[in-house]
């Protein structure tokens, strides 16, 4: 090999199995076309109710078809990236760039300090030169507990880091240490910015004499008359103060519950950024969001297995994945608003040579100004610089704006997971989390940042469509609700909505439903899931579409009309012992009254009543039983499938006696609502 011959630091490969996926997708598309033909050819010409229910179902099917086509196009081409970290070490040795790591927390009750410190220590323990590593914690709660925990972490890191390096510990999160209580240090009234470990100080060493990474604590200033912009505001404050203290060209941001599980994640990302031929094109490198507390069958469908193994890799082939808010390595210039220039070369080694000579105490005073609530007034922060303000999903819109400035992004999924976080362990936590995500996505779609318009001539069409697939989560609620409610009520009234079982037109309906779900099951099994996990995933898909998506749509409309303000809901990371025990036993946790549970219970009882009503017709009129089954077979099957998916709801409503059961108030309300709907439908 010639001395100057280019050897890439990463390789791009096509995901296996594209031909099978495309063949099945093409056959499903053919089936959809036949369904459309059936709906048009056999348009109901009966009474007014028959016509409108037929039209509504046809529109729902058109929406499902459009959304399926949207997601299919995005997955048509999918790639994986293979980094070569041994080449990185051979080529650059100790001339690696500095890395600034941002960790954000907001509430010590919902995000326990012990968990936050676990994350911070795992970030400090990377297999990377410690003098080039700086970890920043933003504590928007300004909590004494969190600050004391950080002081303990700074002290404990002197022992923990050499232990990790000596024994190659992975993951690097010392949970066992924090099972025992420790007395807080005698500290009163600390400043908003505190350099707990100054990596420039020759005395900042561990018990073996090795240098320690820089560790900085931030509790930014907040005042009622100034909007603090939640996590986006915290991130922007960290960008400013880190630029004054360490100014590393690469920034890693993680949520406070997401600890490092792979000591070489930094090197994996640098294989992308430091590649001589293509590295300058990339603005950020996104790692998957994985969880270490999932049950065997993933009771709440939180694993994102198929999304991360297949869908996101489809985005990677068309301009890059979206920024998901955690586990992401950013190029500082890209995050700060710089546009990509094709012929401009970034020397990450030179960018890191800036030396800061001020004392730590002086830097703290300077950084207080940068973290003040008035600093951003009349500036471009939150608009053109840093994370974008005004959306519950500031990460998505920020990643989009970075890509629209010409940068590409990469999705890295190494064999050993890079990060682990905490998944919701109650159903309400899951639904509230998805409501916030869905609401944020819909707000992006309805704003000037709509990917179709904002990304026009800036990013590829497939990437814009991929963003829309997420932005339009909320729009699925109406079609799903229609399919859940109307066929059931039409059964009671005797309105036929699907072809007879004896008709050949039943074949496209059966094929599309079977092939789509069979292929999705195959994908989940291929990605490491289980059959029961797939069933749980389908159940949560139904629950989210009929509750989270619906309420997110309503709240977005209210916000556009000026009746609602932007709010940021923190998902709790703690639960009592009983809740955790039921979660480990894979029992869905209800336990509290909620409008979302009212909806779920009402829909479940409605389909149960519809099934009972139909079974009564079949059994009591034996001479007409086969005719009823032939005429309403698909509707009956749909009802029975929905009843099966809602079995945990029936258990919580009528049979469970533990604290995780459905509250009595929800049970009474849902029965009344369902009976009322059934009564009205027959008139």
XYZ file of C-alpha atoms in Angstrom:
683
model
C 0.000 0.000 0.000
C 1.411 3.398 -0.987
C 2.251 5.772 1.882
C -0.221 8.442 0.790
C -2.958 6.085 -0.350
C -6.335 6.995 1.098
C -7.752 4.442 3.520
C -11.291 5.269 4.725
C -12.063 5.414 8.434
C -15.553 4.053 7.831
C -17.411 2.013 5.245
C -20.992 2.231 3.970
C -22.833 -1.006 3.188
C -26.302 -1.828 1.910
C -28.690 -3.384 4.422
C -29.441 -7.036 3.644
C -32.773 -8.135 2.228
C -33.863 -5.135 0.096
C -35.208 -7.327 -2.726
C -37.576 -9.243 -0.423
C -38.805 -5.996 1.133
C -39.420 -4.397 -2.252
C -41.270 -7.430 -3.628
C -43.585 -7.594 -0.628
C -44.108 -3.827 -0.729
C -45.010 -4.018 -4.426
C -47.517 -6.824 -3.790
C -49.101 -4.859 -0.927
C -49.363 -1.821 -3.210
C -51.209 -3.973 -5.749
C -53.577 -5.132 -3.019
C -54.201 -1.535 -1.970
C -55.068 -0.606 -5.550
C -57.615 -3.442 -5.667
C -59.154 -2.241 -2.382
C -59.505 1.256 -3.833
C -61.158 -0.222 -6.922
C -63.601 -2.120 -4.710
C -64.500 0.980 -2.695
C -65.198 2.970 -5.863
C -66.985 0.220 -7.779
C -69.261 -0.842 -4.911
C -69.899 2.588 -3.472
C -72.927 2.333 -1.188
C -76.089 3.793 -2.689
C -78.299 2.889 0.269
C -79.417 5.242 2.993
C -77.594 8.325 4.214
C -75.938 6.460 7.093
C -74.620 3.759 4.760
C -73.140 6.287 2.330
C -71.367 8.358 4.979
C -69.949 5.373 6.851
C -68.682 3.981 3.529
C -67.075 7.307 2.629
C -65.495 7.609 6.078
C -64.022 4.123 5.891
C -62.743 4.760 2.357
C -61.032 7.972 3.487
C -59.479 6.136 6.448
C -58.125 3.453 4.132
C -56.760 6.094 1.765
C -54.927 7.701 4.700
C -53.509 4.350 5.869
C -52.358 3.677 2.308
C -50.725 7.084 1.995
C -48.945 6.741 5.337
C -47.771 3.221 4.488
C -46.430 4.496 1.167
C -44.658 7.333 2.987
C -42.825 4.974 5.341
C -42.106 2.476 2.570
C -40.444 5.062 0.332
C -38.202 6.100 3.219
C -37.064 2.515 3.730
C -36.535 1.709 0.053
C -32.776 2.156 0.393
C -31.105 1.502 3.738
C -27.411 1.538 4.667
C -25.229 0.743 7.646
C -21.955 2.435 8.602
C -18.933 0.386 9.702
C -16.260 2.488 11.505
C -12.646 1.291 11.817
C -11.332 2.621 15.134
C -7.998 0.791 14.789
C -7.268 2.901 11.687
C -8.187 6.031 13.664
C -5.609 5.226 16.347
C -2.954 4.324 13.790
C -3.450 7.494 11.797
C -3.895 10.133 14.476
C -2.390 8.609 17.615
C -2.612 11.226 20.381
C -3.620 14.028 17.996
C -7.317 13.491 18.619
C -9.713 16.438 19.059
C -11.262 17.526 22.332
C -14.761 16.340 23.226
C -17.316 18.322 25.248
C -20.072 16.195 26.775
C -23.381 17.779 27.824
C -25.714 16.160 30.352
C -29.051 17.847 31.140
C -31.312 17.347 34.160
C -34.291 19.350 35.389
C -35.993 17.760 38.414
C -34.269 15.816 41.240
C -37.521 14.031 42.142
C -38.260 12.706 38.660
C -34.577 12.311 37.729
C -32.766 11.126 40.895
C -29.268 12.567 41.483
C -27.841 9.056 41.832
C -28.956 8.319 38.278
C -27.545 11.634 37.031
C -24.173 10.941 38.677
C -24.110 7.449 37.184
C -24.445 9.031 33.758
C -21.761 11.678 34.448
C -19.225 9.147 35.742
C -19.850 6.854 32.775
C -19.108 9.776 30.451
C -15.873 10.589 32.302
C -14.741 6.956 31.961
C -14.510 6.863 28.157
C -11.452 5.217 26.627
C -10.170 8.608 25.484
C -7.365 10.974 26.563
C -8.829 12.546 29.744
C -7.100 15.869 29.150
C -9.215 16.215 25.982
C -12.483 15.299 27.677
C -14.820 17.782 29.401
C -18.163 16.890 30.985
C -20.786 19.576 31.655
C -23.927 19.049 33.726
C -26.839 21.481 33.375
C -29.106 21.336 36.442
C -32.230 23.321 35.613
C -33.670 22.327 38.991
C -30.852 24.101 40.833
C -31.020 21.247 43.334
C -28.859 20.937 46.463
C -29.082 17.166 46.120
C -27.775 17.195 42.568
C -24.925 19.561 43.424
C -23.833 17.502 46.431
C -24.028 14.369 44.285
C -21.767 16.036 41.710
C -19.233 16.878 44.421
C -19.260 13.245 45.470
C -18.859 12.217 41.835
C -15.837 14.501 41.404
C -14.198 12.869 44.404
C -15.187 9.314 43.505
C -13.964 9.697 39.904
C -10.374 9.607 41.223
C -10.958 5.956 42.130
C -13.581 4.936 39.610
C -11.822 6.025 36.404
C -8.564 4.096 36.963
C -10.654 1.084 38.005
C -12.564 1.255 34.696
C -9.389 1.560 32.637
C -7.522 -1.156 34.512
C -10.269 -3.759 34.262
C -11.871 -2.463 31.021
C -15.221 -2.014 32.761
C -18.288 -1.834 30.517
C -20.784 -0.354 31.139
C -19.031 2.434 33.024
C -21.947 3.336 35.331
C -21.165 2.601 39.034
C -24.703 1.956 40.257
C -23.594 -0.186 43.210
C -21.668 2.737 44.741
C -24.803 4.825 45.154
C -26.800 2.164 46.977
C -25.245 3.410 50.224
C -25.962 6.904 51.558
C -23.166 9.409 52.093
C -23.029 12.571 54.175
C -23.128 15.824 52.166
C -20.156 18.146 52.257
C -20.337 21.358 54.234
C -21.176 23.687 51.360
C -23.389 26.841 51.449
C -24.610 28.908 48.580
C -22.554 27.834 45.508
C -22.319 29.898 42.279
C -24.354 29.033 39.194
C -21.216 27.808 37.399
C -18.699 25.672 39.241
C -15.637 23.927 37.819
C -15.544 20.866 40.053
C -12.516 19.335 38.329
C -10.160 21.542 36.323
C -8.480 19.267 33.798
C -5.721 21.902 33.275
C -4.643 21.635 36.899
C -1.650 19.322 37.321
C -3.059 18.291 40.708
C -6.315 17.059 39.125
C -5.286 13.394 39.018
C -6.750 10.058 40.049
C -5.293 7.696 42.656
C -2.806 6.390 40.085
C -1.586 9.836 39.077
C -3.387 9.974 35.725
C -5.093 13.237 34.699
C -8.837 13.585 35.208
C -11.350 15.001 32.727
C -12.737 18.471 33.355
C -16.058 18.423 35.217
C -18.350 21.479 35.276
C -21.657 22.073 37.101
C -24.167 24.619 35.779
C -27.382 25.895 37.362
C -28.372 28.649 34.955
C -30.233 31.738 36.038
C -34.036 31.682 35.741
C -36.562 34.459 36.188
C -40.351 34.394 35.645
C -40.284 37.231 33.107
C -37.773 35.392 30.878
C -38.610 32.132 29.124
C -35.894 29.591 29.894
C -36.834 27.345 26.905
C -36.487 24.082 28.824
C -33.856 21.606 27.572
C -33.044 23.647 24.463
C -32.189 26.659 26.637
C -30.016 24.506 28.886
C -28.154 23.072 25.899
C -27.510 26.518 24.429
C -26.161 27.753 27.762
C -23.815 24.745 27.849
C -22.649 25.491 24.310
C -21.678 29.035 25.374
C -19.911 28.242 28.632
C -18.107 25.217 27.152
C -16.810 27.424 24.327
C -15.167 29.609 26.995
C -13.748 26.773 29.118
C -12.747 23.930 26.776
C -14.144 24.796 23.320
C -13.896 21.257 21.977
C -14.801 20.930 18.278
C -17.007 17.903 18.988
C -19.956 17.911 21.421
C -21.757 14.848 22.774
C -25.135 15.374 24.417
C -27.026 12.793 26.471
C -30.072 12.735 28.710
C -29.353 12.398 32.410
C -30.681 8.821 32.456
C -28.574 7.647 29.515
C -25.231 6.257 30.612
C -22.359 5.147 28.417
C -22.229 1.436 27.674
C -19.352 1.428 25.185
C -16.009 2.972 26.127
C -15.070 3.461 22.458
C -18.180 5.350 21.288
C -16.151 8.555 20.930
C -13.661 6.847 18.643
C -16.478 5.383 16.552
C -17.868 8.867 15.960
C -14.431 10.292 15.168
C -14.039 7.688 12.422
C -16.839 9.614 10.710
C -15.754 13.180 11.496
C -12.021 12.652 10.813
C -12.267 10.683 7.570
C -10.091 12.669 5.120
C -12.388 12.238 2.121
C -15.941 12.451 3.513
C -15.618 13.498 7.143
C -16.086 17.232 6.524
C -19.606 16.637 5.170
C -21.122 15.500 8.468
C -22.715 17.758 11.062
C -23.650 15.111 13.614
C -23.427 11.385 14.324
C -26.498 9.843 15.959
C -26.373 6.663 18.070
C -29.479 4.521 18.793
C -31.620 5.129 21.869
C -31.568 1.871 23.817
C -32.925 0.951 27.254
C -31.622 -1.411 29.909
C -34.889 -1.901 31.811
C -37.017 -3.497 29.093
C -38.948 -6.640 29.975
C -38.426 -9.828 27.988
C -41.440 -9.167 25.775
C -41.177 -5.363 25.900
C -44.589 -4.855 27.499
C -44.867 -1.197 26.395
C -43.212 -1.507 22.976
C -40.382 0.904 23.857
C -37.452 -0.842 22.202
C -37.624 0.924 18.788
C -36.017 -2.235 17.377
C -37.424 -2.071 13.858
C -37.245 1.723 13.695
C -33.556 1.779 14.583
C -32.490 -1.342 12.725
C -34.372 -0.599 9.499
C -36.246 2.709 9.265
C -33.506 5.053 10.505
C -30.978 3.331 8.268
C -33.269 4.214 5.385
C -32.949 7.867 6.403
C -29.170 7.442 6.560
C -29.146 6.517 2.875
C -31.011 9.697 1.946
C -29.135 12.483 3.731
C -28.958 11.243 7.299
C -31.049 10.458 10.379
C -32.827 13.044 12.471
C -31.342 14.264 15.775
C -33.255 12.487 18.558
C -32.039 14.574 21.496
C -29.589 12.174 23.157
C -26.624 9.984 22.273
C -25.577 12.381 19.519
C -22.104 13.700 18.623
C -22.217 17.188 17.068
C -19.705 19.259 15.170
C -19.678 22.487 17.184
C -19.674 24.743 14.119
C -22.702 22.969 12.648
C -24.647 23.225 15.907
C -23.786 26.914 16.227
C -25.281 27.837 12.862
C -22.394 27.535 10.406
C -23.339 26.563 6.861
C -21.538 23.730 5.130
C -18.999 24.836 2.528
C -18.027 22.189 0.016
C -14.399 23.178 -0.451
C -13.689 24.151 3.148
C -11.615 21.692 5.180
C -11.962 21.341 8.960
C -8.814 20.416 10.847
C -10.188 19.107 14.115
C -6.710 18.877 15.602
C -5.983 22.572 15.084
C -9.421 23.595 16.309
C -8.590 22.012 19.661
C -5.280 23.811 20.202
C -6.876 26.867 21.808
C -5.485 27.203 25.342
C -7.372 28.926 28.152
C -5.077 30.517 30.700
C -7.552 32.142 33.106
C -7.954 30.816 36.617
C -10.955 28.579 37.273
C -12.552 31.187 39.541
C -12.285 33.843 36.819
C -13.747 31.495 34.224
C -16.666 30.786 36.548
C -17.458 34.502 36.833
C -17.227 34.979 33.057
C -19.482 31.977 32.445
C -22.121 33.292 34.851
C -22.790 36.054 32.337
C -23.062 33.520 29.500
C -25.581 31.507 31.541
C -27.693 34.495 32.619
C -31.341 34.664 31.581
C -30.819 37.987 29.750
C -27.799 37.007 27.664
C -29.826 35.731 24.693
C -32.029 38.827 24.474
C -31.861 40.340 20.952
C -29.513 37.600 19.726
C -29.915 34.756 17.234
C -29.657 32.057 19.903
C -32.574 29.657 19.549
C -33.264 30.896 16.014
C -30.110 30.544 13.944
C -27.606 29.447 16.603
C -27.779 26.417 18.866
C -30.948 24.436 19.464
C -34.154 25.903 18.017
C -36.741 27.242 20.484
C -40.510 26.988 20.471
C -41.122 23.254 20.042
C -41.476 20.314 22.462
C -39.196 18.387 20.060
C -36.369 20.897 19.841
C -34.029 18.085 18.793
C -35.952 17.201 15.628
C -36.225 20.765 14.341
C -32.589 21.474 15.238
C -31.362 18.451 13.298
C -33.513 19.487 10.346
C -32.070 23.004 10.376
C -28.514 21.607 10.498
C -29.231 19.414 7.468
C -30.848 22.318 5.632
C -27.602 24.269 6.090
C -25.911 21.653 3.929
C -24.620 19.195 6.524
C -25.195 15.458 6.369
C -25.657 13.157 9.341
C -24.814 9.539 10.092
C -26.461 6.801 12.130
C -23.997 4.548 13.981
C -25.169 1.300 15.553
C -22.106 -0.582 16.827
C -22.290 -4.214 17.883
C -22.018 -3.176 21.533
C -24.721 -0.621 22.301
C -23.319 2.851 22.836
C -25.816 4.108 25.426
C -28.532 2.804 27.709
C -31.406 4.801 29.184
C -34.561 4.209 31.211
C -37.831 3.335 29.439
C -41.273 4.192 30.905
C -42.565 1.498 33.276
C -46.216 2.564 33.426
C -48.703 2.962 30.601
C -49.498 6.562 31.519
C -45.800 7.510 31.401
C -45.589 6.027 27.919
C -48.731 7.745 26.639
C -47.766 11.139 28.077
C -44.273 10.852 26.593
C -45.654 10.025 23.159
C -48.230 12.801 23.445
C -45.396 15.303 23.897
C -43.411 13.860 20.996
C -46.460 13.730 18.734
C -47.547 17.245 19.627
C -44.075 18.559 18.917
C -43.860 16.807 15.554
C -47.240 18.168 14.484
C -46.237 21.686 15.521
C -43.120 21.384 13.373
C -45.206 20.269 10.387
C -47.565 23.239 10.810
C -44.750 25.780 11.237
C -42.260 27.419 8.906
C -40.003 24.424 9.597
C -42.331 22.039 7.738
C -39.829 19.697 6.015
C -41.663 19.817 2.687
C -41.258 23.604 2.494
C -38.288 24.419 4.721
C -36.228 21.627 3.200
C -37.162 22.396 -0.411
C -34.014 22.315 -2.586
C -31.937 21.907 0.601
C -32.333 18.225 1.451
C -33.404 15.221 -0.702
C -37.108 14.607 -1.279
C -36.945 11.190 0.403
C -35.524 12.773 3.539
C -38.274 15.396 3.583
C -40.864 12.639 3.232
C -39.164 10.696 6.034
C -39.499 13.694 8.360
C -43.162 13.952 7.397
C -43.727 10.325 8.396
C -42.850 11.345 11.967
C -44.431 14.805 11.809
C -47.752 13.238 10.821
C -48.002 10.729 13.671
C -50.909 12.724 15.068
C -52.885 12.539 11.817
C -53.204 8.764 12.261
C -55.578 9.218 15.194
C -58.714 9.992 13.164
C -58.414 7.096 10.729
C -57.563 4.687 13.547
C -60.457 5.865 15.710
C -62.818 5.492 12.759
C -61.668 1.919 12.143
C -61.979 1.072 15.847
C -65.416 2.627 16.432
C -67.495 2.659 13.237
C -67.274 -0.993 12.038
C -68.300 -2.122 15.531
C -71.328 0.182 15.660
C -72.276 -0.744 12.098
C -72.343 -4.386 13.152
C -75.024 -3.572 15.708
C -77.017 -1.612 13.131
C -76.528 -4.175 10.350
C -74.522 -1.983 7.946
C -72.048 -3.938 5.808
C -68.691 -2.218 5.213
C -66.550 -4.992 3.701
C -67.015 -7.579 0.945
C -68.656 -10.922 1.735
C -66.409 -13.795 2.750
C -67.647 -15.675 -0.339
C -66.711 -12.782 -2.651
C -63.335 -12.735 -4.444
C -63.024 -9.088 -3.377
C -62.233 -10.301 0.115
C -58.817 -11.462 -1.103
C -57.082 -8.049 -1.395
C -58.320 -7.071 2.089
C -57.108 -10.362 3.542
C -53.789 -10.267 1.692
C -52.892 -6.682 2.621
C -53.728 -7.246 6.293
C -51.975 -10.619 6.513
C -48.833 -9.801 4.505
C -48.277 -6.462 6.212
C -48.547 -7.894 9.715
C -46.695 -11.092 8.885
C -43.788 -9.116 7.456
C -43.734 -6.767 10.451
C -43.626 -9.827 12.732
C -40.734 -11.231 10.713
C -38.865 -7.939 10.976
C -39.263 -7.768 14.741
C -38.098 -11.375 15.161
C -35.103 -10.667 12.900
C -34.267 -7.621 15.044
C -34.193 -9.727 18.219
C -37.780 -9.429 19.414
C -40.316 -12.097 20.383
C -43.804 -13.018 19.197
C -45.345 -11.711 22.414
C -43.204 -8.616 22.007
C -44.744 -8.093 18.570
C -48.244 -8.494 20.053
C -47.398 -5.912 22.714
C -46.020 -3.603 20.036
C -49.276 -3.821 18.060
C -51.280 -3.167 21.229
C -49.248 -0.072 22.097
C -49.570 1.100 18.486
C -53.342 1.011 18.956
C -53.261 2.649 22.403
C -51.012 5.504 21.284
C -52.996 6.269 18.146
C -56.320 6.432 19.984
C -55.088 8.454 22.992
C -51.690 10.184 22.722
C -52.095 11.144 19.071
C -55.668 12.317 19.563
C -54.939 14.519 22.580
C -51.768 15.841 20.934
C -53.840 16.902 17.908
C -56.414 18.655 20.085
C -53.779 20.469 22.147
C -51.939 21.576 19.011
C -55.164 23.052 17.624
C -55.776 24.850 20.934
C -52.227 26.204 20.877
C -52.674 27.533 17.347
C -55.880 29.239 18.502
C -54.039 30.782 21.460
C -55.729 28.734 24.195
C -52.685 26.725 25.245
C -49.045 27.467 26.044
C -45.941 25.421 25.319
C -45.099 23.098 28.199
C -42.344 20.534 28.677
C -43.373 17.376 30.537
C -40.546 15.427 32.161
C -40.989 11.654 32.128
C -40.378 10.300 35.622
C -37.458 7.882 35.956
C -38.489 6.488 39.365
C -41.296 4.212 40.571
C -42.286 2.567 43.826
C -41.495 -1.062 44.543
C -44.983 -2.410 43.763
C -45.063 -0.710 40.352
C -41.609 -2.043 39.503
C -42.637 -5.546 40.568
C -45.720 -5.515 38.341
C -43.601 -4.161 35.478
C -41.139 -7.044 35.843
C -44.123 -9.432 35.752
C -45.256 -7.731 32.515
C -48.546 -6.460 33.920
C -49.741 -3.231 32.308
C -49.904 -0.470 34.935
C -53.023 1.692 35.008
C -53.612 2.674 38.635
C -54.686 6.315 38.235
C -57.585 8.113 36.604
C -56.773 9.773 33.278
C -58.725 10.974 30.221
C -56.509 8.664 28.174
C -57.694 5.664 30.166
C -61.309 6.795 29.733
C -60.811 6.612 25.973
C -59.049 3.229 26.058
C -61.649 1.644 28.340
C -64.605 3.027 26.370
C -63.240 1.735 23.063
C -62.484 -1.661 24.606
C -65.988 -2.064 26.052
C -67.548 -0.797 22.822
C -65.894 -3.552 20.783
C -66.754 -6.113 23.430
C -70.441 -5.151 23.246
C -70.304 -5.213 19.457
C -68.844 -8.725 19.511
C -71.459 -9.946 21.985
C -74.257 -8.427 19.903
C -73.065 -10.161 16.750
C -72.538 -13.503 18.460
C -76.080 -13.255 19.792
C -77.415 -12.790 16.250
C -75.449 -15.771 14.981
C -76.382 -18.170 17.803
C -80.053 -17.195 18.252
C -80.875 -17.318 14.547
C -79.270 -20.543 13.396
C -80.957 -20.371 10.000
C -79.388 -16.964 9.342
C -76.122 -17.585 11.154
C -74.070 -18.553 8.117
C -75.520 -15.677 6.138
C -74.511 -13.220 8.884
C -70.997 -14.659 9.018
C -70.678 -14.460 5.235
C -71.956 -10.909 5.064
C -70.195 -9.474 8.117
C -67.227 -11.815 8.410
C -64.480 -9.205 8.087
C -66.226 -6.799 10.445
C -66.645 -9.549 13.027
C -62.993 -10.528 12.627
C -61.921 -6.887 13.083
C -63.994 -6.654 16.276
C -62.534 -9.881 17.643
C -58.982 -8.739 16.896
C -59.630 -5.492 18.762
C -61.147 -7.420 21.683
C -58.037 -9.629 21.799
C -55.732 -6.611 21.783
C -57.731 -5.126 24.665
C -57.595 -8.191 26.932
C -55.279 -6.424 29.434
C -57.801 -3.558 29.590
C -60.662 -5.954 30.451
C -58.501 -7.559 33.133
C -57.746 -4.142 34.629
C -61.417 -3.123 34.471
C -63.081 -6.219 35.909
C -60.671 -8.803 37.325
C -57.487 -7.325 38.792
C -57.371 -6.496 42.495
C -53.891 -4.919 42.758
C -53.165 -1.195 42.818
C -52.357 -1.238 39.116
C -55.953 -1.988 38.122
C -58.198 0.502 36.349
C -59.745 2.996 38.823
C -63.459 2.480 39.517
C -64.292 5.952 38.196
C -62.807 5.040 34.815
C -64.728 1.753 34.750
C -68.086 3.416 35.445
C -67.538 6.205 32.945
C -66.405 3.887 30.155
C -69.381 1.548 30.621
C -71.796 4.491 30.456
C -70.098 5.993 27.381
C -69.990 2.642 25.557
C -73.635 1.817 26.313
C -74.673 5.292 25.216
C -72.797 4.925 21.920
C -74.327 1.498 21.260
C -77.818 2.779 22.057
C -77.505 5.762 19.752
C -76.075 3.656 16.931
C -79.145 1.457 16.585
C -81.484 4.423 16.047
